[in-house]
Coordinates of C-alpha atoms in Angstrom, one line a residue:
Chain A
X1367 CA 84.7 -94.0 -31.7
X1368 CA 88.7 -93.6 -32.6
X1369 CA 90.1 -94.7 -36.1
X1370 CA 93.0 -96.9 -35.7
X1371 CA 95.9 -95.9 -36.4
X1372 CA 96.8 -97.0 -40.7
X1373 CA 100.7 -96.6 -40.9
X1374 CA 102.3 -97.6 -44.5
X1375 CA 105.4 -100.3 -44.0
X1376 CA 107.8 -97.6 -44.8
X1377 CA 107.6 -93.9 -45.8
X1378 CA 109.4 -94.0 -49.2
X1379 CA 107.0 -96.7 -50.3
X1380 CA 103.8 -94.2 -49.3
X1381 CA 104.7 -91.9 -51.2
X1382 CA 106.6 -93.4 -54.2
X1383 CA 103.4 -94.0 -57.4
X1384 CA 102.9 -90.0 -56.3
X1385 CA 106.6 -89.6 -57.0
X1386 CA 106.7 -91.2 -59.7
X1387 CA 104.2 -88.6 -61.3
X1388 CA 105.5 -85.9 -60.4
X1389 CA 108.6 -86.3 -60.1
X1390 CA 109.0 -87.1 -64.3
X1391 CA 107.7 -84.5 -67.1
X1392 CA 104.1 -85.7 -68.4
X1393 CA 103.2 -86.4 -71.9
X1394 CA 102.6 -82.2 -72.7
X1395 CA 105.5 -81.0 -70.9
X1396 CA 108.8 -80.0 -72.2
X1397 CA 111.5 -82.4 -70.6
X1398 CA 113.7 -79.9 -71.5
X1399 CA 112.2 -77.2 -69.6
X1400 CA 111.1 -79.8 -66.2
X1401 CA 113.1 -80.3 -63.2
X1402 CA 112.0 -83.1 -61.6
X1403 CA 114.8 -83.3 -58.6
X1404 CA 113.2 -80.3 -57.8
X1405 CA 110.0 -80.9 -57.4
X1406 CA 109.6 -82.3 -54.5
X1407 CA 111.9 -80.2 -52.2
X1408 CA 109.7 -77.1 -53.7
X1409 CA 106.4 -78.4 -53.1
X1410 CA 107.0 -79.6 -49.5
X1411 CA 108.1 -76.0 -48.9
X1412 CA 104.6 -74.4 -50.9
X1413 CA 101.7 -73.4 -48.1
X1414 CA 98.2 -73.7 -49.2
X1415 CA 95.2 -72.8 -47.9
X1416 CA 91.8 -74.3 -48.3
X1417 CA 89.1 -72.8 -47.7
X1418 CA 85.8 -74.7 -46.3
X1419 CA 85.6 -77.9 -44.4
X1420 CA 82.5 -79.5 -45.5
X1421 CA 81.7 -81.8 -48.0
X1422 CA 84.2 -80.6 -50.5
X1423 CA 86.5 -79.5 -47.6
X1424 CA 86.9 -82.9 -46.4
X1425 CA 88.0 -84.5 -49.7
X1426 CA 90.4 -81.9 -51.0
X1427 CA 92.1 -82.1 -47.1
X1428 CA 92.4 -85.6 -47.9
X1429 CA 93.6 -85.1 -51.4
X1430 CA 95.7 -82.6 -50.3
X1431 CA 97.9 -84.6 -48.2
X1432 CA 98.0 -87.6 -50.1
X1433 CA 99.2 -85.4 -53.0
X1434 CA 102.4 -84.4 -50.6
X1435 CA 101.6 -80.9 -49.8
X1436 CA 103.1 -80.9 -46.4
X1437 CA 102.0 -76.7 -45.3
X1438 CA 97.9 -77.2 -45.5
X1439 CA 95.8 -74.2 -43.7
X1440 CA 92.5 -74.5 -43.5
X1441 CA 89.4 -72.2 -42.7
X1442 CA 85.9 -72.9 -41.9
X1443 CA 83.3 -70.8 -39.2
X1444 CA 81.1 -73.9 -39.2
X1445 CA 80.3 -76.3 -36.0
X1446 CA 79.8 -80.2 -37.4
X1447 CA 76.1 -80.6 -37.4
X1448 CA 74.8 -84.8 -37.3
X1449 CA 74.0 -84.3 -40.5
X1450 CA 77.0 -83.9 -42.5
X1451 CA 78.3 -87.2 -41.4
X1452 CA 77.3 -89.4 -43.8
X1453 CA 79.6 -87.7 -46.2
X1454 CA 82.1 -85.8 -44.4
X1455 CA 84.4 -88.0 -43.9
X1456 CA 86.6 -86.9 -40.9
X1457 CA 83.8 -86.6 -38.3
X1458 CA 82.9 -88.6 -35.9
X1459 CA 80.0 -89.1 -33.9
X1460 CA 81.5 -87.6 -30.8
X1461 CA 82.7 -84.4 -33.0
X1462 CA 78.7 -82.8 -33.2
X1463 CA 79.7 -79.3 -32.2
X1464 CA 83.0 -79.1 -33.0
X1465 CA 85.0 -77.3 -35.2
X1466 CA 85.1 -78.4 -39.1
X1467 CA 88.0 -76.7 -39.4
X1468 CA 89.8 -77.8 -36.5
X1469 CA 88.3 -81.5 -36.0
X1470 CA 89.6 -82.5 -39.8
X1471 CA 92.7 -81.0 -40.0
X1472 CA 93.4 -83.6 -36.3
X1473 CA 92.3 -86.1 -38.3
X1474 CA 94.4 -86.1 -41.5
X1475 CA 97.7 -85.3 -39.2
X1476 CA 96.7 -88.6 -37.9
X1477 CA 96.4 -90.2 -40.8
X1478 CA 99.1 -88.6 -42.5
X1479 CA 101.9 -88.4 -41.2
X1480 CA 104.3 -85.3 -42.3
X1481 CA 101.9 -83.1 -43.0
X1482 CA 100.9 -79.9 -41.3
X1483 CA 97.4 -78.9 -41.3
X1484 CA 96.3 -75.0 -39.7
X1485 CA 93.0 -74.9 -38.6
X1486 CA 91.3 -70.9 -38.5
X1487 CA 87.9 -71.6 -36.5
X1488 CA 86.6 -68.2 -38.5
X1489 CA 85.0 -66.1 -41.7
X1490 CA 87.2 -65.9 -44.4
X1491 CA 86.2 -62.1 -44.0
X1492 CA 87.8 -62.3 -40.7
X1493 CA 91.0 -61.9 -42.2
X1494 CA 93.0 -59.2 -44.5
X1495 CA 95.3 -59.5 -47.3
X1496 CA 98.4 -59.7 -45.6
X1497 CA 96.6 -63.2 -43.9
X1498 CA 95.9 -64.6 -47.4
X1499 CA 99.9 -63.6 -48.7
X1500 CA 101.5 -66.0 -47.1
X1501 CA 100.0 -69.0 -49.1
X1502 CA 100.7 -69.6 -52.3
X1503 CA 97.4 -72.0 -54.0
X1504 CA 94.2 -70.8 -52.7
X1505 CA 91.3 -73.9 -53.3
X1506 CA 87.4 -73.2 -52.3
X1507 CA 85.1 -75.8 -51.1
X1508 CA 82.3 -73.4 -50.9
X1509 CA 78.6 -73.6 -50.7
X1510 CA 78.0 -69.4 -51.0
X1511 CA 78.7 -67.1 -54.1
X1512 CA 79.0 -64.5 -51.4
X1513 CA 82.4 -66.0 -50.1
X1514 CA 83.3 -66.9 -53.5
X1515 CA 82.9 -63.6 -54.1
X1516 CA 84.9 -62.1 -51.4
X1517 CA 87.6 -64.4 -51.6
X1518 CA 87.8 -63.9 -55.7
X1519 CA 87.6 -59.9 -55.2
X1520 CA 90.7 -60.4 -52.1
X1521 CA 93.0 -62.5 -54.1
X1522 CA 92.3 -60.4 -57.4
X1523 CA 92.8 -57.1 -55.6
X1524 CA 96.4 -58.8 -54.2
X1525 CA 98.1 -59.6 -57.2
X1526 CA 100.3 -56.7 -58.1
X1527 CA 102.8 -56.2 -61.1
X1528 CA 105.3 -55.9 -58.8
X1529 CA 105.5 -58.8 -57.2
X1530 CA 104.9 -62.2 -59.1
X1531 CA 104.5 -64.1 -55.4
X1532 CA 101.0 -61.7 -55.3
X1533 CA 99.8 -64.3 -57.9
X1534 CA 97.4 -66.7 -55.9
X1535 CA 96.6 -69.3 -58.4
X1536 CA 92.6 -70.1 -57.2
X1537 CA 91.2 -73.0 -57.3
X1538 CA 87.6 -73.1 -57.1
X1539 CA 85.0 -76.4 -57.1
X1540 CA 81.3 -76.2 -56.3
X1541 CA 78.9 -79.1 -56.5
X1542 CA 75.0 -78.6 -56.3
X1543 CA 73.1 -82.5 -55.9
X1544 CA 74.6 -84.5 -59.3
X1545 CA 76.7 -81.3 -60.6
X1546 CA 79.4 -79.9 -60.1
X1547 CA 82.3 -77.7 -61.6
X1548 CA 85.9 -77.2 -60.8
X1549 CA 87.7 -74.1 -62.3
X1550 CA 91.4 -72.5 -61.9
X1551 CA 91.4 -68.8 -61.8
X1552 CA 94.7 -67.1 -62.4
X1553 CA 94.3 -63.7 -60.9
X1554 CA 94.3 -60.8 -62.9
X1555 CA 95.4 -63.4 -66.0
X1556 CA 92.5 -64.1 -67.3
X1557 CA 88.2 -64.8 -66.5
X1558 CA 87.5 -64.6 -62.3
X1559 CA 85.3 -65.9 -60.5
X1560 CA 83.4 -62.0 -60.8
X1561 CA 83.3 -62.7 -64.9
X1562 CA 81.6 -66.3 -64.0
X1563 CA 78.8 -64.5 -62.1
X1564 CA 76.4 -65.5 -64.4
X1565 CA 77.5 -69.6 -64.8
X1566 CA 75.4 -69.2 -61.4
X1567 CA 71.9 -69.9 -61.3
X1568 CA 69.7 -67.6 -59.5
X1569 CA 67.7 -69.4 -56.9
X1570 CA 63.9 -70.2 -57.6
X1571 CA 61.8 -68.2 -55.8
X1572 CA 58.1 -68.5 -55.4
X1573 CA 56.5 -64.9 -55.9
X1574 CA 55.2 -63.4 -52.8
X1575 CA 51.4 -63.3 -53.2
X1576 CA 51.6 -67.1 -54.1
X1577 CA 52.8 -67.4 -50.4
X1578 CA 50.5 -65.1 -48.8
X1579 CA 46.9 -66.3 -50.8
X1580 CA 47.3 -69.6 -52.1
X1581 CA 49.8 -71.9 -51.0
X1582 CA 49.5 -75.1 -53.1
X1583 CA 52.7 -77.5 -51.9
X1584 CA 54.6 -77.7 -48.5
X1585 CA 57.6 -75.6 -49.2
X1586 CA 54.8 -72.6 -49.7
X1587 CA 53.8 -73.0 -46.3
X1588 CA 57.5 -73.1 -45.2
X1589 CA 58.3 -70.1 -46.8
X1590 CA 55.3 -67.7 -45.7
X1591 CA 56.1 -68.4 -41.9
X1592 CA 60.2 -67.4 -43.0
X1593 CA 59.2 -64.5 -44.5
X1594 CA 55.7 -63.6 -43.6
X1595 CA 54.6 -64.7 -40.2
X1596 CA 58.3 -64.3 -38.9
X1597 CA 57.9 -60.6 -40.0
X1598 CA 55.0 -59.7 -38.8
X1599 CA 55.2 -62.0 -35.0
X1600 CA 59.2 -61.3 -34.5
X1601 CA 59.2 -64.1 -31.6
X1602 CA 63.4 -63.9 -31.7
X1603 CA 64.7 -60.7 -32.3
X1604 CA 67.2 -61.8 -35.3
X1605 CA 66.2 -65.3 -37.0
X1606 CA 69.6 -68.0 -36.6
X1607 CA 68.8 -70.6 -38.5
X1608 CA 70.6 -73.2 -36.6
X1609 CA 69.0 -72.4 -33.5
X1610 CA 66.4 -75.3 -33.7
X1611 CA 64.2 -73.7 -31.0
X1612 CA 63.6 -71.0 -34.3
X1613 CA 63.0 -73.8 -36.5
X1614 CA 60.3 -75.5 -34.4
X1615 CA 58.9 -72.1 -34.2
X1616 CA 58.4 -71.6 -38.1
X1617 CA 57.6 -75.4 -38.3
X1618 CA 55.0 -75.2 -35.8
X1619 CA 53.4 -71.7 -37.9
X1620 CA 54.5 -73.6 -41.3
X1621 CA 52.0 -77.1 -40.0
X1622 CA 49.3 -74.8 -39.0
X1623 CA 49.0 -73.1 -42.1
X1624 CA 49.3 -76.3 -44.0
X1625 CA 46.4 -77.4 -42.1
X1626 CA 44.3 -74.4 -42.8
X1627 CA 45.1 -75.1 -46.7
X1628 CA 44.6 -78.9 -46.4
X1629 CA 48.3 -79.4 -47.9
X1630 CA 50.3 -81.9 -46.8
X1631 CA 54.4 -83.0 -46.1
X1632 CA 55.3 -80.2 -44.0
X1633 CA 58.1 -82.1 -41.6
X1634 CA 60.6 -80.7 -39.6
X1635 CA 63.6 -81.7 -41.7
X1636 CA 62.0 -79.6 -44.7
X1637 CA 61.5 -77.0 -42.5
X1638 CA 64.9 -76.9 -42.0
X1639 CA 66.2 -77.7 -45.8
X1640 CA 63.9 -74.6 -47.0
X1641 CA 65.0 -72.3 -44.7
X1642 CA 68.6 -72.8 -44.9
X1643 CA 68.5 -73.4 -48.6
X1644 CA 69.8 -77.0 -48.5
X1645 CA 70.3 -79.0 -51.7
X1646 CA 70.8 -82.4 -51.0
X1647 CA 74.6 -82.9 -51.0
X1648 CA 75.7 -86.7 -53.3
X1649 CA 79.3 -87.6 -51.6
X1650 CA 80.7 -88.7 -55.1
X1651 CA 79.8 -85.8 -56.7
X1652 CA 82.3 -84.0 -54.3
X1653 CA 84.8 -86.8 -54.3
X1654 CA 84.1 -86.2 -58.2
X1655 CA 85.4 -82.5 -58.0
X1656 CA 87.5 -82.6 -55.3
X1657 CA 89.8 -84.9 -56.8
X1658 CA 89.7 -82.7 -60.5
X1659 CA 90.4 -79.3 -58.5
X1660 CA 93.3 -81.7 -56.1
X1661 CA 94.6 -82.8 -59.6
X1662 CA 94.7 -78.8 -60.7
X1663 CA 96.8 -77.9 -57.2
X1664 CA 99.0 -80.5 -57.5
X1665 CA 100.1 -79.9 -61.5
X1666 CA 100.2 -75.9 -60.8
X1667 CA 102.5 -76.9 -57.8
X1668 CA 104.8 -79.4 -59.6
X1669 CA 104.4 -78.5 -63.1
X1670 CA 104.4 -82.2 -64.5
X1671 CA 101.7 -81.8 -66.8
X1672 CA 99.6 -78.7 -68.3
X1673 CA 96.6 -77.0 -65.8
X1674 CA 93.3 -76.1 -66.0
X1675 CA 93.6 -71.8 -66.5
X1676 CA 96.5 -72.0 -68.5
X1677 CA 96.5 -68.7 -70.3
X1678 CA 96.9 -68.5 -73.5
X1679 CA 94.5 -68.4 -76.2
X1680 CA 91.4 -70.8 -76.1
X1681 CA 93.5 -72.5 -73.1
X1682 CA 90.0 -73.8 -70.9
X1683 CA 89.8 -72.9 -67.3
X1684 CA 86.9 -74.8 -66.7
X1685 CA 85.2 -78.0 -66.4
X1686 CA 82.2 -78.7 -65.8
X1687 CA 80.2 -82.3 -64.1
X1688 CA 77.1 -83.0 -64.9
X1689 CA 75.9 -86.7 -63.3
X1690 CA 72.2 -85.8 -64.0
X1691 CA 72.0 -88.1 -67.0
X1692 CA 74.4 -91.1 -67.3
X1693 CA 78.0 -89.1 -67.0
X1694 CA 78.4 -86.1 -68.5
X1695 CA 81.7 -83.3 -68.2
X1696 CA 82.3 -81.0 -70.7
X1697 CA 85.8 -78.1 -70.2
X1698 CA 86.0 -74.6 -71.9
X1699 CA 87.2 -71.3 -71.5
X1700 CA 85.1 -69.3 -69.6
X1701 CA 86.6 -65.3 -71.3
X1702 CA 87.5 -62.8 -68.9
X1703 CA 85.1 -59.6 -69.1
X1704 CA 86.3 -56.3 -70.2
X1705 CA 84.0 -54.4 -68.0
X1706 CA 83.8 -57.2 -64.4
X1707 CA 84.3 -54.7 -61.8
X1708 CA 86.8 -57.3 -60.3
X1709 CA 89.2 -58.1 -62.7
X1710 CA 88.2 -55.8 -65.7
X1711 CA 89.8 -52.3 -65.2
X1712 CA 93.1 -52.1 -64.6
X1713 CA 92.8 -48.5 -62.4
X1714 CA 95.1 -46.1 -64.2
X1715 CA 97.0 -43.8 -62.5
X1716 CA 96.0 -40.3 -61.6
X1717 CA 98.8 -38.3 -60.7
X1718 CA 97.0 -35.5 -58.9
X1719 CA 97.7 -33.0 -56.7
X1720 CA 96.7 -33.6 -52.9
X1721 CA 95.7 -29.5 -52.1
X1722 CA 93.8 -29.6 -55.6
X1723 CA 89.8 -29.4 -54.5
X1724 CA 87.1 -32.2 -55.5
X1725 CA 85.9 -29.9 -58.1
X1726 CA 89.3 -29.5 -59.3
X1727 CA 89.8 -33.5 -59.9
X1728 CA 86.2 -33.3 -61.4
X1729 CA 87.6 -30.7 -63.9
X1730 CA 90.9 -32.6 -65.1
X1731 CA 88.7 -35.3 -65.8
X1732 CA 87.1 -32.9 -68.8
X1733 CA 90.4 -33.3 -70.2
X1734 CA 91.5 -36.5 -70.1
X1735 CA 92.5 -37.8 -73.5
X1736 CA 91.4 -41.2 -72.4
X1737 CA 88.1 -40.2 -70.5
X1738 CA 86.7 -36.6 -71.5
X1739 CA 84.2 -36.6 -69.0
X1740 CA 81.7 -34.0 -68.6
X1741 CA 80.0 -34.7 -65.7
X1742 CA 81.3 -37.4 -63.7
X1743 CA 80.4 -38.6 -60.4
X1744 CA 82.8 -40.2 -57.9
X1745 CA 83.4 -42.4 -55.5
X1746 CA 85.8 -44.2 -53.5
X1747 CA 85.5 -48.0 -51.3
X1748 CA 83.2 -46.9 -48.5
X1749 CA 82.7 -43.0 -49.6
X1750 CA 80.5 -41.0 -52.4
X1751 CA 83.1 -38.5 -53.0
X1752 CA 80.6 -36.3 -55.6
X1753 CA 77.3 -38.0 -57.6
X1754 CA 75.6 -36.0 -60.4
X1755 CA 72.6 -38.4 -59.9
X1756 CA 70.1 -38.3 -58.3
X1757 CA 69.2 -35.1 -57.5
X1758 CA 69.2 -35.2 -53.2
X1759 CA 72.5 -37.4 -53.3
X1760 CA 74.2 -34.3 -55.6
X1761 CA 72.7 -32.1 -53.2
X1762 CA 74.2 -33.6 -50.4
X1763 CA 77.7 -34.2 -51.9
X1764 CA 77.9 -30.4 -53.5
X1765 CA 79.9 -29.4 -50.2
X1766 CA 82.6 -32.2 -50.7
X1767 CA 83.4 -30.1 -54.6
X1768 CA 85.4 -27.2 -52.0
X1769 CA 87.2 -30.2 -50.1
X1770 CA 90.8 -30.9 -50.7
X1771 CA 91.3 -34.4 -51.8
X1772 CA 93.7 -34.5 -48.2
X1773 CA 90.5 -33.4 -46.4
X1774 CA 88.5 -36.4 -48.0
X1775 CA 90.7 -38.8 -46.3
X1776 CA 91.9 -40.0 -50.1
X1777 CA 95.7 -41.5 -49.6
X1778 CA 97.8 -42.7 -52.9
X1779 CA 96.6 -45.4 -53.9
X1780 CA 92.7 -45.1 -53.3
X1781 CA 91.3 -46.2 -56.5
X1782 CA 88.8 -43.9 -57.7
X1783 CA 85.4 -45.5 -59.8
X1784 CA 84.1 -42.7 -62.0
X1785 CA 80.7 -42.6 -64.0
X1786 CA 79.2 -40.5 -67.0
X1787 CA 76.0 -40.5 -68.4
X1788 CA 77.7 -40.2 -71.8
X1789 CA 78.9 -43.8 -70.8
X1790 CA 76.4 -46.0 -70.0
X1791 CA 77.3 -49.2 -67.9
X1792 CA 81.3 -47.9 -68.4
X1793 CA 83.4 -47.4 -65.0
X1794 CA 86.5 -45.8 -64.8
X1795 CA 88.5 -46.8 -62.4
X1796 CA 91.9 -44.4 -61.2
X1797 CA 94.3 -45.1 -58.7
X1798 CA 95.5 -42.1 -56.7
X1799 CA 99.2 -41.1 -57.0
X1800 CA 100.0 -38.1 -55.2
X1801 CA 102.4 -35.6 -56.9
Chain B
X178 CA 104.5 -72.8 -60.1
X179 CA 107.4 -71.2 -61.6
X180 CA 105.8 -71.2 -64.8
X181 CA 103.0 -69.1 -63.9
X182 CA 105.3 -66.6 -62.2
X183 CA 107.4 -66.0 -65.6
X184 CA 103.8 -65.6 -67.3
X185 CA 102.9 -63.0 -65.1
X186 CA 106.0 -61.5 -65.6
X187 CA 105.8 -61.3 -69.3
X188 CA 102.1 -59.5 -68.7
X189 CA 103.5 -57.1 -66.5
X190 CA 105.9 -55.8 -69.0
X191 CA 103.0 -55.0 -71.2
X192 CA 100.6 -53.6 -68.7
X193 CA 104.1 -51.4 -67.6
X194 CA 104.4 -50.1 -70.9
X195 CA 100.4 -48.8 -71.4
X196 CA 100.7 -47.2 -67.9
X197 CA 99.1 -49.5 -65.7
X198 CA 101.1 -48.8 -62.7
X199 CA 100.5 -48.6 -58.8
X200 CA 101.5 -46.8 -55.6
X201 CA 100.3 -47.5 -52.2
X202 CA 98.5 -50.2 -51.1
X203 CA 94.9 -50.5 -53.0
X204 CA 91.5 -50.2 -51.6
X205 CA 89.1 -51.1 -54.6
X206 CA 85.6 -50.0 -54.6
X207 CA 83.5 -53.6 -54.2
X208 CA 81.2 -54.8 -57.0
X209 CA 78.2 -54.2 -55.3
X210 CA 79.0 -50.9 -55.1
X211 CA 80.3 -49.8 -58.3
X212 CA 77.2 -51.5 -59.5
X213 CA 75.3 -49.2 -57.6
X214 CA 76.9 -46.2 -59.0
X215 CA 76.0 -47.1 -62.4
X216 CA 72.7 -47.6 -61.7
X217 CA 72.1 -44.5 -59.9
X218 CA 73.9 -42.3 -62.2
X219 CA 71.3 -43.5 -64.9
X220 CA 68.2 -43.3 -62.6
X221 CA 65.5 -41.3 -64.2
X222 CA 63.2 -40.6 -61.3
X223 CA 61.1 -37.9 -62.9
X224 CA 58.9 -35.4 -61.1
X225 CA 57.0 -37.6 -59.5
X226 CA 60.1 -39.4 -56.9
X227 CA 62.9 -38.4 -54.3
X228 CA 65.7 -40.1 -53.2
X229 CA 67.5 -40.2 -49.5
X230 CA 70.1 -41.1 -48.4
X231 CA 70.2 -40.8 -45.2
X232 CA 74.7 -41.6 -44.9
X233 CA 75.4 -40.2 -48.5
X234 CA 79.0 -42.9 -47.8
X235 CA 76.5 -45.8 -47.9
X236 CA 75.0 -45.9 -51.4
X237 CA 73.3 -49.5 -50.5
X238 CA 70.5 -48.5 -48.0
X239 CA 68.3 -45.3 -48.8
X240 CA 65.3 -44.0 -49.2
X241 CA 62.6 -43.5 -52.2
X242 CA 59.3 -41.4 -51.7
X243 CA 56.9 -41.6 -54.4
X244 CA 53.8 -39.3 -54.7
X245 CA 51.8 -40.5 -57.9
X246 CA 50.6 -37.8 -59.7
X247 CA 47.7 -39.7 -61.8
X248 CA 45.6 -42.5 -60.5
X249 CA 43.4 -44.2 -57.5
X250 CA 46.9 -42.9 -55.2
X251 CA 47.5 -39.7 -56.7
X252 CA 48.0 -36.9 -54.0
X253 CA 49.6 -39.6 -51.9
X254 CA 52.9 -39.8 -50.7
X255 CA 54.8 -42.9 -49.8
X256 CA 58.3 -44.0 -49.1
X257 CA 60.5 -47.9 -49.4
X258 CA 63.3 -48.0 -47.7
X259 CA 66.5 -49.9 -50.5
X260 CA 68.4 -52.4 -49.0
X261 CA 71.4 -53.3 -51.2
X262 CA 73.6 -56.6 -49.9
X263 CA 77.1 -57.0 -51.0
X264 CA 75.6 -59.9 -53.0
X265 CA 74.2 -57.4 -55.3
X266 CA 73.3 -57.8 -58.6
X267 CA 73.0 -61.2 -58.0
X268 CA 70.2 -60.9 -55.6
X269 CA 67.3 -58.5 -55.9
X270 CA 67.6 -55.4 -53.8
X271 CA 65.7 -55.7 -50.6
X272 CA 62.4 -52.7 -50.8
X273 CA 60.0 -52.6 -48.0
X274 CA 57.1 -49.8 -48.2
X275 CA 57.5 -48.0 -44.7
X276 CA 53.9 -47.1 -44.5
X277 CA 51.0 -48.7 -43.7
X278 CA 48.9 -48.4 -46.8
X279 CA 45.8 -50.1 -48.3
X280 CA 47.2 -51.6 -51.3
X281 CA 46.0 -54.8 -52.9
X282 CA 50.2 -56.2 -53.5
X283 CA 51.3 -54.3 -50.1
X284 CA 51.0 -56.2 -47.5
X285 CA 50.6 -54.4 -43.7
X286 CA 54.1 -55.1 -43.1
X287 CA 55.2 -52.9 -46.0
X288 CA 56.2 -56.0 -48.1
X289 CA 55.6 -55.9 -51.7
X290 CA 54.5 -58.3 -54.5
X291 CA 56.6 -57.0 -57.5
X292 CA 57.9 -59.6 -59.3
X293 CA 61.2 -58.5 -60.3
X294 CA 62.2 -57.8 -56.3
X295 CA 61.5 -61.9 -56.4
X296 CA 61.0 -65.1 -58.2
X297 CA 62.0 -62.6 -61.4
X298 CA 64.7 -60.9 -60.9
X299 CA 67.8 -61.0 -62.8
X300 CA 71.2 -59.4 -62.8
X301 CA 70.9 -57.4 -65.9
X302 CA 67.8 -55.6 -64.6
X303 CA 69.0 -52.0 -62.2
X304 CA 67.5 -49.8 -60.2
X305 CA 65.3 -47.9 -62.4
X306 CA 63.7 -51.1 -63.8
X307 CA 62.9 -51.7 -59.5
X308 CA 61.6 -48.1 -59.3
X309 CA 59.7 -48.4 -62.6
X310 CA 58.1 -51.1 -61.7
X311 CA 57.3 -49.9 -58.0
X312 CA 55.2 -46.4 -59.8
X313 CA 53.3 -49.2 -61.5
X314 CA 51.9 -50.7 -58.8
X315 CA 50.4 -47.5 -57.8
X316 CA 49.3 -46.7 -61.5
X317 CA 47.8 -49.8 -61.7
X318 CA 47.3 -52.1 -58.4
X319 CA 46.6 -55.7 -59.7
X320 CA 44.4 -58.3 -58.4
X321 CA 45.6 -61.1 -59.4
X322 CA 48.9 -60.9 -57.5
X323 CA 46.8 -60.0 -53.6
X324 CA 49.4 -60.1 -50.7
X325 CA 46.1 -57.6 -48.7
X326 CA 43.6 -60.4 -49.7
X327 CA 40.9 -58.0 -48.8
X328 CA 42.3 -54.6 -51.0
X329 CA 42.3 -57.6 -54.0
X330 CA 38.8 -58.4 -53.4
X331 CA 37.2 -54.8 -53.0
X332 CA 39.9 -54.2 -56.6
X333 CA 37.9 -57.3 -58.1
X334 CA 34.8 -57.0 -57.1
X335 CA 33.8 -53.4 -56.9
X336 CA 36.3 -50.7 -58.3
X337 CA 34.5 -47.8 -57.2
X338 CA 33.9 -49.2 -53.9
X339 CA 37.8 -50.2 -54.2
X340 CA 38.7 -46.1 -54.8
X341 CA 36.9 -45.0 -51.7
X342 CA 38.6 -47.3 -49.6
X343 CA 41.6 -46.2 -50.9
X344 CA 41.0 -42.8 -50.5
X345 CA 39.8 -43.2 -46.7
X346 CA 43.1 -45.2 -45.8
X347 CA 45.1 -43.0 -47.2
X348 CA 43.7 -39.9 -45.5
X349 CA 44.5 -42.5 -42.3
X350 CA 41.2 -43.5 -41.9
X351 CA 39.6 -47.1 -40.8
X352 CA 38.6 -49.7 -44.0
X353 CA 37.5 -53.0 -42.6
X354 CA 38.6 -52.9 -38.9
X355 CA 42.3 -51.9 -40.7
X356 CA 43.8 -48.2 -39.7
X357 CA 46.4 -46.8 -42.0
X358 CA 48.5 -44.5 -42.0
X359 CA 47.9 -41.0 -43.3
X360 CA 49.9 -40.1 -46.4
X361 CA 48.3 -37.2 -48.5
X362 CA 49.6 -33.8 -47.3

């Protein structure tokens, strides 16, 4: 089924009210500082990236296109499943099996003239900093904490003092059932996703022994099939949660076990839900959260009103929404963590001679006024240089002490993480500069 | 947009004054690796435990050896693989016993029933907590959290018999039709 073309009688009419809002200073904007005449032209040039083209992503793409963004890119590795169609309104039955990013991009391009949407059917990890450098704003509609942490670390790492263009505001939306949140991260200028990690409740798990010996609920039987029976019997080399054959195998196993313990309620769709950790998605929650995110994008891009995450004392950066019991929202400031492993520790520049041995480098830590480390352990990304503990790792890394920094493959800009038992819980961060 | 850039410029001035300037392309240690480094440098293994890193550059994967010096499992040598995902410490490390052993809380595939490895994991816990937990399992096997139901039943109903079974299993013998791996020197 193809959607009918809906065209406004004139383009000017379509954008009239949006332009009224974005080209005039809002109530909290200094009219002297705001120049409405350049807003449209500036926003036409902004490249904005949307990560995720699922429940939130569909809403975000539609909202951004209707908010006057003209150059949008979207990344999603997933293909369309029939169960997405109730809320992911850019997809039709005939699209099942196609890439979400591609179908969503085409749909919105067709409906909103003048918008260019570039789809990428892949993982965010497939791209490096050079790719992300081309965008001015990033909006996330993700369902995974791991992906959020990755893009957050990447954007924070890119933010460089020398180049203000490297600072990409990250707008993150998330929903779970009737609850959701919208937040704005200005990398290095405030609290980041890693600082806010404790805002995500860990997934509730059932003790392994309950699964193994006294299952009481259908979910226990499914988890048993998933974590115990699968490993024992290995019917396929690797569990693919999207492969119906694999889910069917788990479903049959769970059903047998449920029968044994007289438990009812194991179904194919429950099996899929438990294994993939699917939380029922509410279309309305997605649209509320996506709307909040896109309002922030519009405000950041146009400066027509103050945005969430504005740096400054007491300025909020986090909006939580709960529809569980009536409607409740609370907007507050999540503080930046001083010891945040991603944004908290600006690396100190350490001038070193590439001909130094690692031992000489380590000895130099003892005389650094800000550190004075007696027993430091040192690592770089993916490279263990020298660890004081545990004893076996000390032994394995001891030969490195005699090698020079060059020989160890350390280059300018490499960041060293240094820990010391005298400073429990503290990591010193140094960025190498060759002298 | 312009407003953020000017605010960033203000901030960078302050930082440059503090001596933070970067040279070249930054290569930062990831959050999970950083946390594991912290945990490892605060590890207290004592005399009964030892680690082994097949690749010392990959600190997210290692093996822990435990040789209990008291309790029913005294004299045995047990090893556990630790697999830490990039989502650590949001997710607990994945820990598995490499030997087939007779233990109420460890199944024949090596899965371990330890609350902090699953339902009670919290990001504030560290590798030391997990290691202490594993050590405790050998000192106080627990019949109320059974993964190996027969072993748990033996421990509950006949403690002396259970002790004998542990000795048999540890020396590579057969208990109730299951042959176990020899873990004594």
